[in-house]
Each structure stands twice: as structure tokens, then as C-alpha cells.
Tab-separated table of C-alpha atoms in Angstrom:
chain	number	residue	atom	x	y	z
A	1437	MET	CA	22.967	-29.873	-81.811
A	1438	ARG	CA	21.464	-29.862	-85.060
A	1439	ASP	CA	21.606	-32.288	-87.446
A	1440	TYR	CA	25.148	-33.564	-88.929
A	1441	ASN	CA	23.662	-35.589	-91.895
A	1442	ILE	CA	26.513	-38.837	-91.828
A	1443	LYS	CA	24.826	-42.130	-90.823
A	1444	ALA	CA	25.847	-42.978	-86.841
A	1445	ALA	CA	29.305	-44.472	-86.510
A	1446	MET	CA	28.914	-47.462	-83.586
A	1447	SER	CA	31.006	-46.091	-80.848
A	1448	LYS	CA	30.434	-43.926	-78.652
A	1449	ILE	CA	31.163	-40.248	-79.803
A	1450	ILE	CA	30.568	-38.509	-83.108
A	1451	PRO	CA	31.296	-35.483	-84.774
A	1452	PHE	CA	29.034	-32.761	-85.482
A	1453	LYS	CA	28.001	-29.817	-87.294
A	1454	ALA	CA	28.282	-27.071	-84.552
A	1455	LEU	CA	27.528	-23.192	-84.669
A	1456	LEU	CA	30.016	-21.732	-83.346
A	1457	PRO	CA	30.406	-18.043	-82.454
A	1458	ASN	CA	31.491	-15.619	-85.028
A	1459	PRO	CA	35.279	-14.411	-84.046
A	1460	LYS	CA	34.338	-10.845	-84.654
A	1461	TYR	CA	31.738	-11.259	-81.592
A	1462	VAL	CA	33.109	-15.158	-79.311
A	1463	ALA	CA	34.489	-12.316	-76.339
A	1464	SER	CA	30.791	-11.015	-76.293
A	1465	ILE	CA	28.701	-14.401	-76.592
A	1466	ILE	CA	30.696	-16.226	-74.194
A	1467	CYS	CA	29.058	-16.727	-70.379
A	1468	PRO	CA	28.247	-18.239	-67.485
A	1469	PRO	CA	26.207	-22.070	-67.610
A	1470	TYR	CA	22.566	-21.269	-67.618
A	1471	ASP	CA	22.596	-22.697	-64.212
A	1472	VAL	CA	24.819	-20.667	-62.602
A	1473	LEU	CA	22.843	-17.702	-62.412
A	1474	THR	CA	19.726	-16.701	-61.308
A	1475	SER	CA	17.341	-14.481	-63.465
A	1476	SER	CA	17.938	-11.562	-62.160
A	1477	GLU	CA	21.351	-12.411	-62.283
A	1478	ALA	CA	21.463	-13.093	-65.926
A	1479	ARG	CA	20.077	-9.800	-66.890
A	1480	ALA	CA	22.473	-7.708	-64.886
A	1481	LEU	CA	25.412	-9.508	-67.184
A	1482	ALA	CA	24.043	-9.554	-70.426
A	1483	LYS	CA	22.574	-5.847	-69.886
A	1484	GLY	CA	24.118	-3.761	-72.459
A	1485	ASN	CA	25.353	-6.942	-74.710
A	1486	PRO	CA	23.397	-8.144	-77.412
A	1487	TYR	CA	25.359	-10.665	-77.844
A	1488	SER	CA	25.420	-12.059	-75.190
A	1489	TYR	CA	24.465	-16.167	-75.247
A	1490	LEU	CA	22.130	-16.147	-72.254
A	1491	HIS	CA	19.775	-14.074	-74.612
A	1492	ILE	CA	19.200	-18.159	-75.659
A	1493	THR	CA	19.839	-19.819	-72.078
A	1494	LYS	CA	18.244	-18.004	-70.260
A	1495	ALA	CA	15.947	-16.134	-72.702
A	1496	GLU	CA	13.390	-14.370	-70.074
A	1497	ILE	CA	16.176	-11.770	-69.431
A	1498	ASP	CA	14.494	-11.068	-72.765
A	1499	LEU	CA	11.308	-10.199	-70.853
A	1500	PRO	CA	9.462	-8.568	-68.205
A	1501	GLU	CA	10.483	-9.931	-65.374
A	1502	SER	CA	6.717	-10.800	-64.241
A	1503	VAL	CA	7.279	-13.383	-66.871
A	1504	ASP	CA	8.001	-16.650	-64.729
A	1505	GLN	CA	11.513	-17.772	-66.292
A	1506	TYR	CA	9.712	-21.358	-67.455
A	1507	ASP	CA	6.705	-19.439	-69.677
A	1508	LYS	CA	6.142	-21.079	-73.022
A	1509	ALA	CA	7.084	-17.618	-73.564
A	1510	VAL	CA	10.394	-17.602	-72.797
A	1511	TYR	CA	11.139	-21.002	-74.731
A	1512	ASP	CA	9.549	-19.177	-77.691
A	1513	LYS	CA	12.253	-16.371	-76.973
A	1514	ALA	CA	15.449	-18.443	-76.867
A	1515	LEU	CA	14.092	-19.505	-80.337
A	1516	ALA	CA	14.026	-16.592	-81.752
A	1517	ASN	CA	16.918	-15.917	-80.147
A	1518	LEU	CA	18.525	-18.615	-81.895
A	1519	GLN	CA	17.536	-17.851	-85.372
A	1520	MET	CA	18.504	-14.140	-85.077
A	1521	PHE	CA	21.914	-15.047	-83.394
A	1522	GLN	CA	22.727	-17.517	-87.212
A	1523	GLU	CA	20.777	-14.189	-89.467
A	1524	MET	CA	23.020	-11.906	-88.108
A	1525	GLY	CA	26.171	-13.891	-88.076
A	1526	TYR	CA	26.771	-13.853	-84.384
A	1527	LEU	CA	26.661	-17.980	-85.259
A	1528	VAL	CA	28.284	-19.291	-87.772
A	1529	ARG	CA	27.494	-23.474	-89.065
A	1530	ASP	CA	30.926	-25.310	-89.384
A	1531	GLU	CA	31.782	-28.465	-91.405
A	1532	LEU	CA	31.799	-31.801	-89.912
A	1533	ASN	CA	33.938	-32.121	-87.182
A	1534	PHE	CA	35.427	-33.027	-83.403
A	1535	TYR	CA	36.578	-29.712	-80.912
A	1536	ILE	CA	38.904	-29.988	-77.879
A	1537	TYR	CA	38.802	-27.344	-75.562
A	1538	ARG	CA	40.868	-25.864	-73.007
A	1539	GLN	CA	40.089	-23.935	-70.080
A	1540	ILE	CA	42.623	-22.230	-67.692
A	1541	THR	CA	42.096	-21.194	-64.019
A	1542	GLY	CA	44.786	-19.917	-61.753
A	1543	ASP	CA	47.388	-22.625	-61.806
A	1544	HIS	CA	45.003	-25.325	-63.287
A	1545	SER	CA	44.266	-26.048	-66.894
A	1546	GLN	CA	42.111	-29.442	-68.243
A	1547	THR	CA	41.675	-29.907	-72.047
A	1548	GLY	CA	38.572	-32.367	-73.479
A	1549	ILE	CA	37.036	-33.457	-76.694
A	1550	VAL	CA	34.202	-31.686	-77.956
A	1551	CYS	CA	31.581	-34.439	-79.599
A	1552	GLY	CA	28.134	-36.015	-79.120
A	1553	ALA	CA	27.181	-38.391	-76.797
A	1554	SER	CA	25.033	-41.419	-77.352
A	1555	VAL	CA	21.571	-41.223	-75.864
A	1556	ASP	CA	21.141	-45.260	-76.128
A	1557	GLU	CA	24.247	-45.620	-73.860
A	1558	TYR	CA	23.248	-43.000	-71.331
A	1559	GLU	CA	19.958	-45.182	-71.044
A	1560	ASN	CA	21.662	-48.526	-70.998
A	1561	GLY	CA	23.929	-47.133	-68.066
A	1562	LYS	CA	27.425	-46.902	-70.457
A	1563	ILE	CA	27.419	-43.135	-69.639
A	1564	LYS	CA	27.571	-43.372	-65.877
A	1565	GLN	CA	25.455	-40.971	-63.649
A	1566	HIS	CA	25.798	-40.166	-60.077
A	1567	GLU	CA	23.245	-37.788	-59.086
A	1568	LYS	CA	19.779	-37.957	-58.603
A	1569	VAL	CA	17.201	-34.821	-61.062
A	1570	ARG	CA	15.228	-32.724	-60.120
A	1571	GLU	CA	11.716	-32.555	-61.941
A	1572	GLU	CA	10.884	-28.834	-62.879
A	1573	LYS	CA	14.584	-28.930	-63.993
A	1574	VAL	CA	14.543	-32.066	-66.086
A	1575	VAL	CA	11.760	-30.268	-67.803
A	1576	ASP	CA	12.742	-26.766	-67.981
A	1577	ARG	CA	15.890	-28.169	-70.276
A	1578	THR	CA	13.828	-30.795	-72.306
A	1579	ARG	CA	11.311	-27.288	-73.158
A	1580	HIS	CA	14.242	-25.662	-74.183
A	1581	ALA	CA	15.871	-27.885	-76.166
A	1582	ASP	CA	12.842	-29.728	-77.724
A	1583	VAL	CA	11.753	-25.881	-78.706
A	1584	ILE	CA	14.746	-24.715	-80.155
A	1585	GLY	CA	15.525	-27.421	-82.131
A	1586	ALA	CA	19.069	-27.901	-80.487
A	1587	HIS	CA	20.918	-28.582	-77.106
A	1588	SER	CA	22.654	-25.204	-76.328
A	1589	GLU	CA	25.412	-26.249	-73.829
A	1590	PRO	CA	27.578	-29.570	-73.763
A	1591	VAL	CA	27.284	-31.673	-71.161
A	1592	PHE	CA	30.376	-31.755	-68.307
A	1593	PHE	CA	31.593	-35.371	-69.104
A	1594	VAL	CA	35.114	-37.580	-67.810
A	1595	HIS	CA	37.019	-40.712	-69.152
A	1596	LYS	CA	39.886	-42.476	-67.759
A	1597	LYS	CA	43.654	-41.581	-68.185
A	1598	ASN	CA	44.701	-42.237	-71.742
A	1599	GLU	CA	47.606	-41.959	-72.742
A	1600	ALA	CA	46.595	-42.633	-77.197
A	1601	ILE	CA	43.957	-39.975	-76.404
A	1602	ASN	CA	46.982	-37.766	-74.589
A	1603	LYS	CA	48.847	-37.789	-77.411
A	1604	LEU	CA	46.724	-37.216	-80.276
A	1605	VAL	CA	45.292	-34.087	-78.210
A	1606	ALA	CA	48.665	-32.620	-77.336
A	1607	GLU	CA	49.070	-32.662	-81.371
A	1608	GLU	CA	45.671	-31.096	-82.159
A	1609	THR	CA	46.531	-28.669	-79.263
A	1610	SER	CA	50.276	-27.419	-80.251
A	1611	LYS	CA	48.439	-26.074	-83.580
A	1612	LYS	CA	47.117	-22.750	-83.784
A	1613	PRO	CA	43.563	-22.555	-82.126
A	1614	LEU	CA	40.124	-21.173	-83.165
A	1615	TYR	CA	39.357	-18.665	-80.379
A	1616	ASP	CA	41.813	-17.981	-77.159
A	1617	VAL	CA	39.665	-15.373	-74.628
A	1618	THR	CA	39.939	-14.902	-71.485
A	1619	ASP	CA	36.276	-14.090	-70.024
A	1620	ALA	CA	35.366	-11.464	-67.352
A	1621	ALA	CA	35.592	-14.116	-64.532
A	1622	ASN	CA	39.133	-14.444	-65.772
A	1623	VAL	CA	38.850	-18.239	-67.361
A	1624	ARG	CA	40.896	-18.562	-70.507
A	1625	HIS	CA	38.935	-20.717	-73.207
A	1626	ILE	CA	41.125	-22.003	-75.772
A	1627	PHE	CA	39.149	-23.747	-78.535
A	1628	TRP	CA	40.498	-26.010	-81.725
A	1629	ARG	CA	38.690	-27.653	-84.785
A	1630	THR	CA	40.209	-31.140	-85.441
A	1631	ASN	CA	39.057	-33.445	-88.076
A	1632	ARG	CA	41.147	-36.594	-86.679
A	1633	ILE	CA	37.529	-38.669	-86.546
A	1634	ALA	CA	38.306	-41.932	-87.080
A	1635	GLU	CA	41.129	-41.987	-85.141
A	1636	ILE	CA	38.991	-40.077	-81.996
A	1637	GLN	CA	36.043	-42.623	-82.252
A	1638	LYS	CA	38.497	-45.699	-82.496
A	1639	LEU	CA	39.686	-44.344	-79.085
A	1640	PHE	CA	36.814	-43.432	-77.292
A	1641	GLY	CA	34.905	-46.385	-78.785
A	1642	ALA	CA	37.781	-48.574	-76.942
A	1643	LEU	CA	37.014	-47.468	-73.569
A	1644	ASP	CA	34.676	-49.226	-71.372
A	1645	ALA	CA	32.938	-46.240	-69.883
A	1646	LEU	CA	32.683	-42.221	-69.705
A	1647	TYR	CA	31.054	-40.874	-66.590
A	1648	ILE	CA	29.287	-37.537	-65.871
A	1649	ALA	CA	31.119	-34.750	-64.088
A	1650	ASP	CA	28.188	-32.197	-64.307
A	1651	GLY	CA	24.950	-31.874	-66.168
A	1652	HIS	CA	22.680	-35.100	-64.764
A	1653	HIS	CA	19.706	-32.760	-65.951
A	1654	ARG	CA	20.947	-31.797	-69.486
A	1655	SER	CA	21.737	-35.293	-69.868
A	1656	PHE	CA	18.693	-36.661	-68.798
A	1657	ALA	CA	16.500	-33.576	-71.001
A	1658	SER	CA	18.264	-35.203	-73.774
A	1659	SER	CA	16.556	-38.959	-73.513
A	1660	LYS	CA	12.994	-37.117	-73.121
A	1661	VAL	CA	13.409	-34.783	-76.487
A	1662	ARG	CA	14.670	-37.937	-77.955
A	1663	LYS	CA	11.224	-39.704	-76.943
A	1664	LEU	CA	8.801	-36.699	-77.355
A	1665	ARG	CA	10.299	-36.224	-81.145
A	1666	ARG	CA	10.153	-40.389	-81.783
A	1667	GLU	CA	6.478	-39.591	-80.835
A	1668	ARG	CA	6.370	-37.279	-83.620
A	1669	GLY	CA	7.292	-38.686	-86.146
A	1670	ASP	CA	10.847	-37.775	-86.153
A	1671	ASN	CA	13.649	-40.445	-86.654
A	1672	ARG	CA	16.807	-38.208	-87.402
A	1673	ASP	CA	19.786	-39.469	-86.070
A	1674	SER	CA	20.721	-36.351	-84.511
A	1675	CYS	CA	18.142	-37.614	-82.126
A	1676	ASN	CA	20.429	-40.078	-80.134
A	1677	TYR	CA	22.933	-37.686	-79.999
A	1678	PHE	CA	24.132	-34.830	-77.418
A	1679	PRO	CA	26.642	-32.039	-77.205
A	1680	VAL	CA	29.281	-33.179	-74.625
A	1681	VAL	CA	32.861	-32.049	-73.428
A	1682	ILE	CA	35.282	-34.807	-72.130
A	1683	PHE	CA	38.157	-34.196	-69.698
A	1684	PRO	CA	40.731	-36.900	-69.336
A	1685	GLU	CA	40.195	-38.225	-64.941
A	1686	ASP	CA	43.531	-36.856	-63.844
A	1687	GLU	CA	43.108	-33.207	-65.105
A	1688	VAL	CA	39.618	-32.574	-63.170
A	1689	ARG	CA	39.261	-30.948	-60.250
A	1690	VAL	CA	36.155	-30.890	-58.142
A	1691	TYR	CA	34.471	-28.030	-56.129
A	1692	GLN	CA	32.154	-27.795	-53.739
A	1693	TYR	CA	28.747	-27.358	-54.774
A	1694	ASP	CA	26.981	-24.603	-53.111
A	1695	TRP	CA	23.768	-22.630	-53.836
A	1696	SER	CA	23.857	-20.323	-50.928
A	1697	GLY	CA	26.954	-18.855	-51.852
A	1698	ASP	CA	28.768	-17.044	-54.564
A	1699	PRO	CA	27.360	-17.988	-58.172
A	1700	ALA	CA	30.670	-18.025	-59.990
A	1701	LYS	CA	31.823	-21.223	-56.891
A	1702	ARG	CA	28.869	-23.226	-57.743
């Protein structure tokens, strides 16, 4: 998430100017999260697909296999690939908006708000955590975000049930989406843009807290990146936020986290 050039709102979430997939390439860009694939799995999945977002989130796939996934060259390659994706028109800068994202797997559907969450609220405990973190993963995501100058994947948040939020989401998702694509794992992804900024901020600003479901390392990395940037004199307000998608608690399913099994089930 890069600069959005507005004064920060006094609420838990903000809109932002996203880099969105060009609809022409979206089916090829879509990929699994960075941490559910090994480097070799990511290399195989992206083979023959120059549009895969794995070229940014796991850029070691574009370097010799002998290069360690935490080598400086990997982060530099991620930056080069991000720049190339924009130059080639694979990713396109949008205007200031919130977004709505629906994920459908089999008979299960969940729909959430895509936005920026506050680093301050993460640090002061208003964004609730339930996991400890591994230092090497925090360092990795910190370096990745710092070098490329963007947070490359949203964190998975949950909010308490709220009928007003549900109503707004229902109204906005009755409109034509920006994307409606099914991935190789047969998961359907539907994405809308919404400019109902003041309404959404007011609704979420009234909530007591937000909750991290998945993405503790990326959340902590967001705090670390801000600290690094401030030490260098970079006080842009965009450093105070990181991208998240916030689903309602009654739509979320919790699955076993098993590193020894099928990567698609992790």
C-alpha cells in the first residue's frame, strides 16, 4: 500500500489508492499467499506465467535455485518486478476507495472490507492478536515491504457482527463487480470498488476492536517498517497503515493449520 495523499482519518480504517490487476490479466495474476508455498512450489506454479503475483511475493523464483530466499537479491528482484508490473500495465493505480472482497469455496462464502488498518491501533492493542511470531518471518516481511515500498498482501482481520455493516456490504455487492474469477484451486474471488468512504469509516470507527485472524507476521512487520522509515526521516502518513481485509465473525471458518500436509490446506 503506497501513498494515498489524504489526511489520516480519526478511525480504525482508511481508504487507499490501490494497485489493482488489469482485468485483462487478473486470472493469471491471482496466486496463493506467499507463506503457503515453498520456493520450489511457487517456482513450479508460476512456470510459464509471467503475470503471476508470485514474481513479487516470492521473487526468488526468478533467481537461480542456489540463491537463499532471504538474500538481498530476492528483495531487489521483488522491487524490480513490482516496477515492471506497473510499467507493463499488469497492475494499474486506482483512485482513493475502499473495496469489498468475496471469497467462495464450495458452499462457503465470506465477504469483507478491504482497507488500511492503523499501525498505532496495532501497537496499542486495539487490534487484537492471538499468536506469537517467528523472528525470521517478521524480518523477511519487514525487508520485503521496506525494499519494495509497499505492503504486498492484505492481512486477514475479523470484526464483530454488525447489521449496519452487513447492510452496506449487501447494497454494494448487488452492483457489478470489478473482478469475478475462479482460481486453480476452484476458489471464486469477487471484488468490488466502493467510494462510500465516510459511511464505512463511521461504522468501523464505532467498533471496540478488530481481530487478526491470519497475518500476525505481516502486521508486526508493518510496525517494524514504520519504525525503520521514521528513523530515516520518512514521516509520510502512509507508513501509519497497512492493508487488510476485514470479514464479519459469523462468516469466517477456522481450519487446522498444518505445515506437514497439503499446502492448499495450510
